[in-house]
Short mmCIF file of C-alpha atoms and ligand atoms in Angstrom, two decimals:
data_model
loop_
_atom_site.label_atom_id
_atom_site.label_comp_id
_atom_site.label_asym_id
_atom_site.label_seq_id
_atom_site.Cartn_x
_atom_site.Cartn_y
_atom_site.Cartn_z
CA MET A 1 0.00 0.00 0.00
CA LYS A 2 1.54 3.30 -1.08
CA PHE A 3 1.31 6.28 1.29
CA GLU A 4 -1.32 5.43 3.85
CA HIS A 5 -2.77 8.63 5.36
CA SER A 6 -1.82 10.78 2.41
CA ILE A 7 -3.37 13.85 0.88
CA ALA A 8 -3.63 14.52 -2.84
CA LEU A 9 -1.82 17.62 -4.08
CA HIS A 10 -3.56 19.64 -6.81
CA ASN A 11 -1.68 17.76 -9.54
CA GLY A 12 -2.77 14.40 -8.11
CA VAL A 13 0.54 13.51 -6.44
CA LYS A 14 -0.02 11.83 -3.06
CA MET A 15 1.90 13.20 -0.10
CA PRO A 16 1.96 11.44 3.29
CA GLN A 17 0.30 13.81 5.74
CA LEU A 18 2.74 13.00 8.56
CA GLY A 19 6.50 13.13 8.13
CA LEU A 20 9.72 13.55 10.08
CA GLY A 21 11.33 17.00 10.13
CA VAL A 22 15.11 17.08 10.40
CA TRP A 23 16.10 20.68 11.14
CA ARG A 24 18.76 20.73 13.91
CA VAL A 25 19.36 17.01 13.44
CA SER A 26 23.13 16.81 13.46
CA PRO A 27 25.08 14.73 10.95
CA GLU A 28 25.93 12.40 13.87
CA ASP A 29 22.25 11.76 14.70
CA GLY A 30 20.78 12.01 11.19
CA VAL A 31 21.15 8.45 9.92
CA ASP A 32 19.78 6.82 13.08
CA ALA A 33 16.86 9.24 13.43
CA VAL A 34 15.70 8.89 9.84
CA ARG A 35 16.24 5.12 9.68
CA THR A 36 14.34 4.70 12.99
CA ALA A 37 11.45 6.75 11.60
CA ILE A 38 11.28 4.71 8.41
CA GLU A 39 11.37 1.48 10.42
CA ILE A 40 8.45 2.76 12.52
CA GLY A 41 6.44 3.50 9.38
CA TYR A 42 7.17 7.12 8.43
CA ARG A 43 7.30 7.49 4.65
CA HIS A 44 7.95 11.23 4.45
CA ILE A 45 11.10 13.15 5.41
CA ASP A 46 11.44 16.95 5.35
CA THR A 47 14.97 18.26 4.91
CA ALA A 48 16.60 21.33 3.31
CA ALA A 49 19.99 22.22 1.86
CA VAL A 50 20.58 24.56 4.81
CA TYR A 51 20.04 21.76 7.36
CA GLN A 52 23.31 20.19 6.19
CA ASN A 53 22.06 16.67 6.65
CA GLU A 54 20.94 15.67 3.16
CA GLU A 55 23.78 13.11 2.98
CA GLN A 56 22.56 11.44 6.19
CA VAL A 57 18.93 11.43 5.00
CA GLY A 58 20.06 9.68 1.80
CA GLU A 59 22.17 7.20 3.72
CA ALA A 60 19.28 6.33 6.06
CA ILE A 61 17.01 5.76 3.07
CA ARG A 62 19.51 3.34 1.57
CA GLN A 63 20.00 1.56 4.91
CA SER A 64 16.24 1.22 5.43
CA GLY A 65 15.85 -0.98 2.38
CA VAL A 66 12.45 0.63 1.68
CA ALA A 67 11.85 1.17 -2.03
CA ARG A 68 12.41 4.71 -3.23
CA ASP A 69 8.90 5.05 -4.62
CA GLU A 70 7.48 4.17 -1.19
CA LEU A 71 9.08 7.31 0.26
CA PHE A 72 8.32 11.01 -0.07
CA ILE A 73 11.33 13.30 0.28
CA THR A 74 11.19 17.08 0.43
CA THR A 75 14.12 19.46 0.22
CA LYS A 76 14.38 23.23 -0.23
CA VAL A 77 16.47 25.78 -2.09
CA TRP A 78 18.25 28.02 0.39
CA ASN A 79 18.10 31.84 0.24
CA ALA A 80 21.68 32.34 -0.94
CA ASP A 81 21.00 30.07 -3.94
CA GLN A 82 17.89 31.87 -5.15
CA GLY A 83 17.70 33.08 -8.75
CA TYR A 84 17.03 31.02 -11.90
CA ASP A 85 20.37 29.39 -12.75
CA SER A 86 21.55 29.07 -9.16
CA THR A 87 18.33 27.29 -8.20
CA LEU A 88 18.78 24.72 -10.96
CA LYS A 89 22.31 24.17 -9.69
CA ALA A 90 21.17 23.97 -6.04
CA HIS A 91 18.61 21.32 -7.01
CA GLU A 92 21.36 19.22 -8.62
CA GLU A 93 23.59 19.68 -5.56
CA SER A 94 20.82 18.50 -3.24
CA LEU A 95 20.23 15.39 -5.35
CA LYS A 96 23.94 14.65 -5.30
CA LYS A 97 24.08 14.99 -1.51
CA LEU A 98 20.97 12.89 -1.01
CA GLY A 99 22.23 10.32 -3.53
CA LEU A 100 18.77 10.30 -5.11
CA ASP A 101 17.55 10.62 -8.71
CA TYR A 102 14.74 12.91 -7.62
CA VAL A 103 13.06 14.53 -4.63
CA ASP A 104 9.28 14.33 -4.44
CA LEU A 105 8.81 17.98 -3.51
CA TYR A 106 11.14 20.94 -4.03
CA LEU A 107 10.35 24.12 -2.09
CA ILE A 108 11.56 27.73 -2.06
CA HIS A 109 12.67 28.02 1.57
CA TRP A 110 11.87 31.74 2.09
CA PRO A 111 10.39 34.46 -0.14
CA VAL A 112 13.60 36.38 -0.82
CA LYS A 113 12.47 39.72 -2.25
CA GLU A 114 13.42 40.43 -5.88
CA LYS A 115 14.38 36.78 -6.31
CA TYR A 116 11.55 34.42 -5.50
CA LEU A 117 9.72 34.83 -8.84
CA ASP A 118 12.86 33.85 -10.79
CA THR A 119 13.49 31.06 -8.33
CA TYR A 120 9.94 29.84 -8.85
CA LYS A 121 10.44 29.95 -12.62
CA ALA A 122 13.34 27.52 -12.18
CA LEU A 123 11.07 25.23 -10.13
CA GLU A 124 8.50 25.36 -12.93
CA ARG A 125 11.18 24.27 -15.40
CA LEU A 126 12.17 21.34 -13.15
CA TYR A 127 8.51 20.38 -12.94
CA ASP A 128 7.87 20.74 -16.69
CA GLU A 129 10.92 18.63 -17.43
CA LYS A 130 9.58 15.98 -15.01
CA LEU A 131 12.67 16.25 -12.83
CA VAL A 132 10.51 16.80 -9.74
CA PRO A 133 6.91 15.57 -9.28
CA ALA A 134 5.78 18.50 -7.11
CA ILE A 135 6.93 22.06 -6.41
CA GLY A 136 6.00 24.57 -3.78
CA VAL A 137 6.99 27.31 -1.41
CA SER A 138 7.70 27.88 2.24
CA ASN A 139 7.09 30.89 4.45
CA PHE A 140 4.88 32.51 1.81
CA HIS A 141 2.08 34.77 2.99
CA VAL A 142 -1.13 35.25 1.01
CA HIS A 143 0.37 38.27 -0.78
CA HIS A 144 3.37 36.20 -1.94
CA LEU A 145 1.03 33.49 -3.21
CA GLU A 146 -1.03 36.12 -5.04
CA ASP A 147 2.18 37.43 -6.63
CA ILE A 148 3.02 33.93 -7.86
CA ALA A 149 -0.55 33.53 -9.17
CA ALA A 150 -0.27 36.83 -11.06
CA HIS A 151 3.17 36.25 -12.59
CA ARG A 152 3.82 32.52 -12.91
CA ASN A 153 2.05 29.61 -14.58
CA ILE A 154 1.94 26.73 -12.15
CA LYS A 155 0.18 27.03 -8.82
CA PRO A 156 2.42 25.88 -5.94
CA MET A 157 1.28 22.50 -4.67
CA VAL A 158 2.36 23.18 -1.07
CA ASP A 159 3.06 26.12 1.26
CA GLN A 160 5.08 25.13 4.36
CA VAL A 161 4.78 27.68 7.17
CA GLU A 162 5.04 28.05 10.92
CA LEU A 163 1.81 26.66 12.35
CA HIS A 164 0.90 25.33 15.80
CA PRO A 165 -1.86 25.88 18.36
CA MET A 166 -0.43 29.24 19.44
CA PHE A 167 -0.04 30.39 15.81
CA GLN A 168 -2.91 28.93 13.80
CA GLN A 169 -2.58 30.79 10.47
CA ASN A 170 -6.37 30.92 9.95
CA GLU A 171 -6.30 33.39 7.03
CA LEU A 172 -3.66 31.41 5.14
CA HIS A 173 -5.40 28.13 6.02
CA GLU A 174 -8.61 29.38 4.41
CA TYR A 175 -6.81 30.86 1.38
CA CYS A 176 -4.91 27.63 0.74
CA HIS A 177 -8.04 25.53 1.16
CA LYS A 178 -9.97 27.71 -1.33
CA ASN A 179 -7.12 27.68 -3.83
CA GLY A 180 -6.13 24.03 -3.72
CA ILE A 181 -2.73 24.60 -2.12
CA ALA A 182 -1.79 22.08 0.58
CA LEU A 183 -0.74 23.75 3.82
CA GLU A 184 2.16 22.20 5.74
CA ALA A 185 3.06 23.01 9.35
CA TRP A 186 6.63 23.65 10.45
CA SER A 187 7.45 23.71 14.16
CA PRO A 188 4.10 21.90 14.57
CA LEU A 189 4.93 21.23 18.26
CA MET A 190 6.09 24.81 18.76
CA GLN A 191 9.65 23.47 18.99
CA GLY A 192 8.77 21.57 22.15
CA GLY A 193 7.57 24.78 23.83
CA GLU A 194 4.50 25.85 25.77
CA ALA A 195 1.98 24.09 23.50
CA LEU A 196 3.15 20.79 24.99
CA THR A 197 2.28 21.85 28.54
CA ASN A 198 -0.88 23.81 27.77
CA PRO A 199 -3.59 22.80 30.28
CA VAL A 200 -6.40 22.73 27.70
CA ILE A 201 -4.45 20.39 25.46
CA LYS A 202 -3.37 18.34 28.47
CA GLU A 203 -6.97 17.85 29.55
CA ILE A 204 -7.96 16.70 26.07
CA ALA A 205 -4.93 14.38 25.96
CA ASP A 206 -5.88 12.79 29.29
CA GLN A 207 -9.38 12.01 28.01
CA TYR A 208 -7.92 9.90 25.19
CA GLY A 209 -4.96 8.48 27.11
CA LYS A 210 -2.70 10.33 24.66
CA THR A 211 0.15 12.80 25.09
CA THR A 212 -0.14 16.50 24.32
CA ALA A 213 2.20 16.02 21.33
CA GLN A 214 -0.13 13.36 19.92
CA VAL A 215 -3.18 15.61 20.39
CA ILE A 216 -1.43 18.49 18.62
CA ILE A 217 -0.37 16.29 15.70
CA ARG A 218 -3.91 14.91 15.48
CA TRP A 219 -5.29 18.49 15.48
CA HIS A 220 -3.09 19.31 12.48
CA LEU A 221 -4.19 16.15 10.66
CA GLN A 222 -7.88 16.91 11.23
CA ARG A 223 -7.38 20.44 9.83
CA ASN A 224 -6.04 18.80 6.64
CA VAL A 225 -2.60 20.18 7.36
CA ILE A 226 0.59 18.24 6.54
CA VAL A 227 2.67 17.87 9.69
CA ILE A 228 6.40 17.19 10.15
CA PRO A 229 7.33 16.94 13.85
CA LYS A 230 11.06 16.63 14.46
CA SER A 231 12.60 14.29 16.99
CA ILE A 232 15.86 12.42 17.38
CA THR A 233 14.48 10.46 20.36
CA PRO A 234 13.29 6.99 19.24
CA SER A 235 10.43 6.86 21.81
CA ARG A 236 9.16 10.27 20.63
CA ILE A 237 9.53 9.38 16.96
CA GLN A 238 7.30 6.40 17.78
CA GLU A 239 4.90 8.46 19.93
CA ASN A 240 4.45 11.08 17.22
CA PHE A 241 3.40 8.37 14.76
CA GLU A 242 0.72 6.87 17.04
CA VAL A 243 -1.94 9.34 15.99
CA PHE A 244 -4.13 7.32 13.65
CA ASN A 245 -6.11 5.36 16.26
CA PHE A 246 -8.14 8.17 17.83
CA GLU A 247 -10.17 11.17 16.69
CA LEU A 248 -10.64 14.58 18.29
CA SER A 249 -14.27 15.67 18.62
CA SER A 250 -15.48 18.94 17.11
CA ASN A 251 -15.61 20.27 20.66
CA ASP A 252 -11.93 19.38 21.17
CA MET A 253 -11.08 21.07 17.85
CA GLN A 254 -12.99 24.19 18.93
CA GLN A 255 -11.23 24.30 22.27
CA ILE A 256 -7.84 24.16 20.59
CA ALA A 257 -8.99 26.86 18.15
CA THR A 258 -9.38 29.21 21.12
CA LEU A 259 -5.67 28.90 21.96
CA ASP A 260 -4.51 30.92 18.94
CA ALA A 261 -2.32 33.70 20.36
CA ASN A 262 -0.59 34.98 17.21
CA LYS A 263 2.63 33.81 18.81
CA ARG A 264 5.51 32.87 16.51
CA VAL A 265 8.61 30.94 17.48
CA GLY A 266 10.33 31.71 14.17
CA PRO A 267 10.88 34.80 12.02
CA ASP A 268 8.11 36.71 10.23
CA PRO A 269 8.59 36.11 6.49
CA ASP A 270 7.88 39.79 5.77
CA ASN A 271 10.60 40.83 8.12
CA PHE A 272 13.52 38.45 7.92
CA ASP A 273 17.07 39.12 6.95
CA PHE A 274 19.17 36.02 6.26
N1 LIG B 301 10.44 25.84 6.16
C1 LIG B 301 10.96 26.39 7.24
O1 LIG B 301 11.34 27.56 7.26
C2 LIG B 301 11.07 25.58 8.48
C3 LIG B 301 10.88 24.23 8.42
N2 LIG B 301 10.96 23.46 9.56
C4 LIG B 301 10.70 22.01 9.40
O2 LIG B 301 9.73 21.62 10.37
C5 LIG B 301 10.26 20.57 11.17
C6 LIG B 301 9.66 20.56 12.55
O3 LIG B 301 9.86 21.81 13.20
P1 LIG B 301 10.89 22.03 14.40
O4 LIG B 301 11.25 23.47 14.39
O5 LIG B 301 11.98 21.05 14.28
O6 LIG B 301 10.05 21.84 15.73
P2 LIG B 301 8.94 20.84 16.29
O7 LIG B 301 7.75 21.66 16.59
O8 LIG B 301 8.80 19.63 15.43
O9 LIG B 301 9.58 20.44 17.69
C7 LIG B 301 10.77 19.71 17.79
C8 LIG B 301 11.19 19.70 19.26
O10 LIG B 301 10.19 19.03 20.03
C9 LIG B 301 10.75 17.91 20.69
N3 LIG B 301 9.76 16.82 20.59
C10 LIG B 301 9.41 16.13 19.49
N4 LIG B 301 8.45 15.24 19.76
C11 LIG B 301 8.18 15.37 21.09
C12 LIG B 301 7.29 14.71 21.95
N5 LIG B 301 6.48 13.73 21.53
N6 LIG B 301 7.27 15.10 23.26
C13 LIG B 301 8.08 16.07 23.70
N7 LIG B 301 8.94 16.74 22.92
C14 LIG B 301 9.00 16.39 21.62
C15 LIG B 301 12.04 17.59 19.96
O11 LIG B 301 12.99 17.03 20.85
P3 LIG B 301 13.99 15.80 20.50
O12 LIG B 301 14.43 15.88 19.09
O13 LIG B 301 15.13 16.05 21.47
O14 LIG B 301 13.25 14.53 20.81
C16 LIG B 301 12.48 18.96 19.52
O15 LIG B 301 13.15 19.65 20.55
C17 LIG B 301 11.77 20.86 11.13
O16 LIG B 301 12.55 19.80 11.64
C18 LIG B 301 11.95 21.17 9.67
O17 LIG B 301 11.94 19.98 8.90
C19 LIG B 301 11.23 24.03 10.77
C20 LIG B 301 11.47 25.38 10.87
C21 LIG B 301 11.43 26.26 9.73
O1 LIG B 302 13.89 25.73 8.07
C1 LIG B 302 14.55 26.50 8.73
C2 LIG B 302 15.44 26.12 9.80
O2 LIG B 302 16.74 26.52 9.52
C3 LIG B 302 16.92 27.87 9.08
C4 LIG B 302 18.05 28.54 9.76
O3 LIG B 302 19.21 27.80 9.69
C5 LIG B 302 15.63 28.63 9.18
O4 LIG B 302 15.77 29.88 8.67
C6 LIG B 302 14.62 27.91 8.39
O5 LIG B 302 13.39 28.46 8.45
#
């Protein structure tokens, strides 16, 4: 069975809704963390050139013995490589590091002003030439997506943004839903911060005999959001995957909706400088 619990992108490509994020996974930990996740059942890994662990992700894939077409691998073009030619080159570099013939999804990591439209044009070429099955963006606000819609030809399949119970991205969530763009949550557990000890989430978790992390991941899944919690701890990698045997009620979902506090843990895409 290919990609259980997947969602269909607007071009029909199936993307597993739960994956492992690997930001701040060191080269020393990378192979074990990714291989453990694949052994547990994860079929989706989210990396980026800037995470400097593409080699380890590739090595773990090879060690796992799982067929390439049973896995969904995302990587991203870093800010310094944006622009048309440099993006094509960065894509080749990432493939070389991963040791793969293709990634399933290639994203623009941040909307670098003056550059992201050219960068996106390079992604469109990779897509048109069937070198990558899906393309998308990360950290794009509605106005960036509208800019792409006005000036480019292919609608991004995915927008990966900061999203967790304290930063719920309701406007973008609605825009993406209306426009057929899949929304993906980064720092879905708020980087292990206050969301995990929130009393409302804890009370819900206790009712189901689940942890707060599991409730938060389940909340993302039920909002049709793609979710990529990071962990290098085998028991947590396992815990974060045990989210398909319970369902939050609409009352639970509403209670979590009230926790939105417009509180970021990462930079504002309109106001970043790196
Ligand atoms: N596009 C972008 O700009 C960005 C993309 N991302 C992507 O999103 C992924 C996830 O976001 P990230 O920022 O890593 O943060 P997460 O919200 O996934 O939180 C990760 C932290 O939570 C801890 N943790 C994980 N599971 C549990 C659990 N069950 N119980 C308690 N603690 C837990 C981890 O600890 P430990 O590892 O020690 O177990 C780690 O410290 C990244 O790895 C990356 O792939 C992230 C930021 C920006
Ligand atoms: O994905 C991410 C994590 O790493 C980067 C920094 O090194 C962030 O900027 C980015 O958003």
